[in-house]
């Protein structure tokens, strides 16, 4: 297993480019199964989860070609349906969370899908009910094989239907959407997720010949078509990485410019960091973060303590709460961080407390952070990355800390961040991979 050794206390300076959005590209790659024609995708990040999914597509019989440094083409003309029932395929699915989004395309196009319980971050329960119930509403039959621990989904021809989702699940909406585009008749999805990733998926599917309306809202209407065709698609910059870099600049008192962020797709993220007292400017499609010796958390209008909580889009993405919690440790003032969606994501705060942070973990969902106002620095420590987002939060903490820190299990960070140490070292960080 690899580790990062981080020499803390160094300021960053210069420009950094965010990678392509991990959460978008996993959906987009799965969607290429909906057509036998070639689909070319640009701005694909070179990260573990994406690379594993690309390799899985190859093994499924999809013709995959690397066309450029971040461009791949996919042609699902001769998918090996026998391989999709093999134990090898199912084992690989179990270690890759994004594999769950293969269900919709496979059932829609081939009439059958087998999937094992997918893996991913250990951040609490991540149920699949929304996926399964939604695709069942389209006429699919589900069977759970207890002996093999797999789900088998079959359908002769999916039929359009009205459905009201029990939660605005991003991957659930994507899965149902991909199944519905080839279903017979009209499908209406209410309480659909409407993140920019979903908007991107909808627009790509429409370019392929789908008929989806209501894009960017929580009410999607899909008129089923007989077949889809090839297209080209460019993945958005990763909003989570953009937010991580904003927090990193604040914690290390650094002046940086984050390039080509697709500002219009960042939603409430910039304003959420401003509520922590962080100054940032939009310059064209870039974000400029000036060096700040101190930053002060706002209070609500009535003077009560600031609360920052996650919510479905256009609310704040839960993937940035770990970063915002770390950033608050050096702010002036206090804030309540409320992680509503996942009950295990805040447990990494024990590591921050060991580094000298003042945090009260109220319960699995809430933590109160009392900021140091840069009065004293965090201490270097030996750390372990429990998941992707906590991993980058701990890296930010270590970069601002006094002394040297070691973070083990950095494969979790590699799952979501491309060559992170190389890009940060280029602007002044001191991170060594061992």
mmCIF file with all atom_site columns, N, CA, C and O in Angstrom, residues 29-49:
data_model
loop_
_atom_site.group_PDB
_atom_site.id
_atom_site.type_symbol
_atom_site.label_atom_id
_atom_site.label_alt_id
_atom_site.label_comp_id
_atom_site.label_asym_id
_atom_site.label_entity_id
_atom_site.label_seq_id
_atom_site.pdbx_PDB_ins_code
_atom_site.Cartn_x
_atom_site.Cartn_y
_atom_site.Cartn_z
_atom_site.occupancy
_atom_site.B_iso_or_equiv
_atom_site.pdbx_formal_charge
_atom_site.auth_seq_id
_atom_site.auth_comp_id
_atom_site.auth_asym_id
_atom_site.auth_atom_id
_atom_site.pdbx_PDB_model_num
ATOM 1  N N  . UNK A 1 29 ? -19.645 6.836  -19.270 1.00 0.00 ? 29 UNK A N  1
ATOM 2  C CA . UNK A 1 29 ? -19.050 5.602  -19.796 1.00 0.00 ? 29 UNK A CA 1
ATOM 3  C C  . UNK A 1 29 ? -20.088 4.482  -19.823 1.00 0.00 ? 29 UNK A C  1
ATOM 4  O O  . UNK A 1 29 ? -20.190 3.735  -20.809 1.00 0.00 ? 29 UNK A O  1
ATOM 5  N N  . UNK A 1 30 ? -20.877 4.363  -18.763 1.00 0.00 ? 30 UNK A N  1
ATOM 6  C CA . UNK A 1 30 ? -21.933 3.331  -18.750 1.00 0.00 ? 30 UNK A CA 1
ATOM 7  C C  . UNK A 1 30 ? -22.944 3.568  -19.870 1.00 0.00 ? 30 UNK A C  1
ATOM 8  O O  . UNK A 1 30 ? -23.433 2.618  -20.494 1.00 0.00 ? 30 UNK A O  1
ATOM 9  N N  . UNK A 1 31 ? -23.237 4.831  -20.168 1.00 0.00 ? 31 UNK A N  1
ATOM 10 C CA . UNK A 1 31 ? -24.226 5.162  -21.198 1.00 0.00 ? 31 UNK A CA 1
ATOM 11 C C  . UNK A 1 31 ? -23.774 4.768  -22.597 1.00 0.00 ? 31 UNK A C  1
ATOM 12 O O  . UNK A 1 31 ? -24.613 4.607  -23.493 1.00 0.00 ? 31 UNK A O  1
ATOM 13 N N  . UNK A 1 32 ? -22.468 4.581  -22.811 1.00 0.00 ? 32 UNK A N  1
ATOM 14 C CA . UNK A 1 32 ? -21.994 4.185  -24.138 1.00 0.00 ? 32 UNK A CA 1
ATOM 15 C C  . UNK A 1 32 ? -22.480 2.793  -24.523 1.00 0.00 ? 32 UNK A C  1
ATOM 16 O O  . UNK A 1 32 ? -22.442 2.417  -25.698 1.00 0.00 ? 32 UNK A O  1
ATOM 17 N N  . UNK A 1 33 ? -22.961 2.011  -23.531 1.00 0.00 ? 33 UNK A N  1
ATOM 18 C CA . UNK A 1 33 ? -23.508 0.681  -23.815 1.00 0.00 ? 33 UNK A CA 1
ATOM 19 C C  . UNK A 1 33 ? -24.856 0.740  -24.526 1.00 0.00 ? 33 UNK A C  1
ATOM 20 O O  . UNK A 1 33 ? -25.340 -0.267 -25.034 1.00 0.00 ? 33 UNK A O  1
ATOM 21 N N  . UNK A 1 34 ? -25.472 1.919  -24.574 1.00 0.00 ? 34 UNK A N  1
ATOM 22 C CA . UNK A 1 34 ? -26.815 2.042  -25.142 1.00 0.00 ? 34 UNK A CA 1
ATOM 23 C C  . UNK A 1 34 ? -26.830 2.047  -26.662 1.00 0.00 ? 34 UNK A C  1
ATOM 24 O O  . UNK A 1 34 ? -27.904 2.028  -27.272 1.00 0.00 ? 34 UNK A O  1
ATOM 25 N N  . UNK A 1 35 ? -25.663 2.100  -27.291 1.00 0.00 ? 35 UNK A N  1
ATOM 26 C CA . UNK A 1 35 ? -25.606 2.117  -28.749 1.00 0.00 ? 35 UNK A CA 1
ATOM 27 C C  . UNK A 1 35 ? -24.480 1.227  -29.252 1.00 0.00 ? 35 UNK A C  1
ATOM 28 O O  . UNK A 1 35 ? -23.476 1.032  -28.551 1.00 0.00 ? 35 UNK A O  1
ATOM 29 N N  . UNK A 1 36 ? -24.656 0.716  -30.474 1.00 0.00 ? 36 UNK A N  1
ATOM 30 C CA . UNK A 1 36 ? -23.592 -0.071 -31.115 1.00 0.00 ? 36 UNK A CA 1
ATOM 31 C C  . UNK A 1 36 ? -22.605 0.835  -31.839 1.00 0.00 ? 36 UNK A C  1
ATOM 32 O O  . UNK A 1 36 ? -21.571 0.374  -32.317 1.00 0.00 ? 36 UNK A O  1
ATOM 33 N N  . UNK A 1 37 ? -22.930 2.120  -31.921 1.00 0.00 ? 37 UNK A N  1
ATOM 34 C CA . UNK A 1 37 ? -22.064 3.058  -32.629 1.00 0.00 ? 37 UNK A CA 1
ATOM 35 C C  . UNK A 1 37 ? -21.023 3.657  -31.689 1.00 0.00 ? 37 UNK A C  1
ATOM 36 O O  . UNK A 1 37 ? -21.124 3.553  -30.471 1.00 0.00 ? 37 UNK A O  1
ATOM 37 N N  . UNK A 1 38 ? -20.044 4.321  -32.268 1.00 0.00 ? 38 UNK A N  1
ATOM 38 C CA . UNK A 1 38 ? -18.916 4.847  -31.501 1.00 0.00 ? 38 UNK A CA 1
ATOM 39 C C  . UNK A 1 38 ? -19.290 6.127  -30.759 1.00 0.00 ? 38 UNK A C  1
ATOM 40 O O  . UNK A 1 38 ? -19.921 7.023  -31.307 1.00 0.00 ? 38 UNK A O  1
ATOM 41 N N  . UNK A 1 39 ? -18.891 6.180  -29.488 1.00 0.00 ? 39 UNK A N  1
ATOM 42 C CA . UNK A 1 39 ? -19.072 7.372  -28.662 1.00 0.00 ? 39 UNK A CA 1
ATOM 43 C C  . UNK A 1 39 ? -17.690 7.818  -28.179 1.00 0.00 ? 39 UNK A C  1
ATOM 44 O O  . UNK A 1 39 ? -16.943 7.024  -27.613 1.00 0.00 ? 39 UNK A O  1
ATOM 45 N N  . UNK A 1 40 ? -17.354 9.082  -28.443 1.00 0.00 ? 40 UNK A N  1
ATOM 46 C CA . UNK A 1 40 ? -16.058 9.624  -28.037 1.00 0.00 ? 40 UNK A CA 1
ATOM 47 C C  . UNK A 1 40 ? -16.255 10.561 -26.858 1.00 0.00 ? 40 UNK A C  1
ATOM 48 O O  . UNK A 1 40 ? -17.129 11.436 -26.890 1.00 0.00 ? 40 UNK A O  1
ATOM 49 N N  . UNK A 1 41 ? -15.442 10.377 -25.813 1.00 0.00 ? 41 UNK A N  1
ATOM 50 C CA . UNK A 1 41 ? -15.579 11.159 -24.582 1.00 0.00 ? 41 UNK A CA 1
ATOM 51 C C  . UNK A 1 41 ? -14.259 11.869 -24.290 1.00 0.00 ? 41 UNK A C  1
ATOM 52 O O  . UNK A 1 41 ? -13.204 11.230 -24.235 1.00 0.00 ? 41 UNK A O  1
ATOM 53 N N  . UNK A 1 42 ? -14.344 13.193 -24.099 1.00 0.00 ? 42 UNK A N  1
ATOM 54 C CA . UNK A 1 42 ? -13.165 14.022 -23.794 1.00 0.00 ? 42 UNK A CA 1
ATOM 55 C C  . UNK A 1 42 ? -13.127 14.416 -22.323 1.00 0.00 ? 42 UNK A C  1
ATOM 56 O O  . UNK A 1 42 ? -14.150 14.433 -21.654 1.00 0.00 ? 42 UNK A O  1
ATOM 57 N N  . UNK A 1 43 ? -11.918 14.771 -21.868 1.00 0.00 ? 43 UNK A N  1
ATOM 58 C CA . UNK A 1 43 ? -11.687 15.251 -20.492 1.00 0.00 ? 43 UNK A CA 1
ATOM 59 C C  . UNK A 1 43 ? -11.962 14.162 -19.463 1.00 0.00 ? 43 UNK A C  1
ATOM 60 O O  . UNK A 1 43 ? -12.521 14.417 -18.390 1.00 0.00 ? 43 UNK A O  1
ATOM 61 N N  . UNK A 1 44 ? -11.561 12.935 -19.783 1.00 0.00 ? 44 UNK A N  1
ATOM 62 C CA . UNK A 1 44 ? -11.689 11.820 -18.839 1.00 0.00 ? 44 UNK A CA 1
ATOM 63 C C  . UNK A 1 44 ? -10.511 11.851 -17.868 1.00 0.00 ? 44 UNK A C  1
ATOM 64 O O  . UNK A 1 44 ? -9.352  11.854 -18.289 1.00 0.00 ? 44 UNK A O  1
ATOM 65 N N  . UNK A 1 45 ? -10.765 11.886 -16.557 1.00 0.00 ? 45 UNK A N  1
ATOM 66 C CA . UNK A 1 45 ? -9.657  11.931 -15.592 1.00 0.00 ? 45 UNK A CA 1
ATOM 67 C C  . UNK A 1 45 ? -8.957  10.571 -15.470 1.00 0.00 ? 45 UNK A C  1
ATOM 68 O O  . UNK A 1 45 ? -9.598  9.519  -15.566 1.00 0.00 ? 45 UNK A O  1
ATOM 69 N N  . UNK A 1 46 ? -7.673  10.614 -15.245 1.00 0.00 ? 46 UNK A N  1
ATOM 70 C CA . UNK A 1 46 ? -6.851  9.414  -15.086 1.00 0.00 ? 46 UNK A CA 1
ATOM 71 C C  . UNK A 1 46 ? -6.834  9.039  -13.599 1.00 0.00 ? 46 UNK A C  1
ATOM 72 O O  . UNK A 1 46 ? -5.869  9.291  -12.878 1.00 0.00 ? 46 UNK A O  1
ATOM 73 N N  . UNK A 1 47 ? -7.942  8.456  -13.145 1.00 0.00 ? 47 UNK A N  1
ATOM 74 C CA . UNK A 1 47 ? -8.078  8.080  -11.735 1.00 0.00 ? 47 UNK A CA 1
ATOM 75 C C  . UNK A 1 47 ? -8.525  6.627  -11.642 1.00 0.00 ? 47 UNK A C  1
ATOM 76 O O  . UNK A 1 47 ? -9.050  6.060  -12.602 1.00 0.00 ? 47 UNK A O  1
ATOM 77 N N  . UNK A 1 48 ? -8.330  6.049  -10.469 1.00 0.00 ? 48 UNK A N  1
ATOM 78 C CA . UNK A 1 48 ? -8.490  4.611  -10.286 1.00 0.00 ? 48 UNK A CA 1
ATOM 79 C C  . UNK A 1 48 ? -9.906  4.129  -10.619 1.00 0.00 ? 48 UNK A C  1
ATOM 80 O O  . UNK A 1 48 ? -10.087 3.165  -11.367 1.00 0.00 ? 48 UNK A O  1
ATOM 81 N N  . UNK A 1 49 ? -10.937 4.783  -10.084 1.00 0.00 ? 49 UNK A N  1
ATOM 82 C CA . UNK A 1 49 ? -12.308 4.319  -10.317 1.00 0.00 ? 49 UNK A CA 1
ATOM 83 C C  . UNK A 1 49 ? -12.657 4.344  -11.801 1.00 0.00 ? 49 UNK A C  1
ATOM 84 O O  . UNK A 1 49 ? -13.305 3.430  -12.319 1.00 0.00 ? 49 UNK A O  1
#
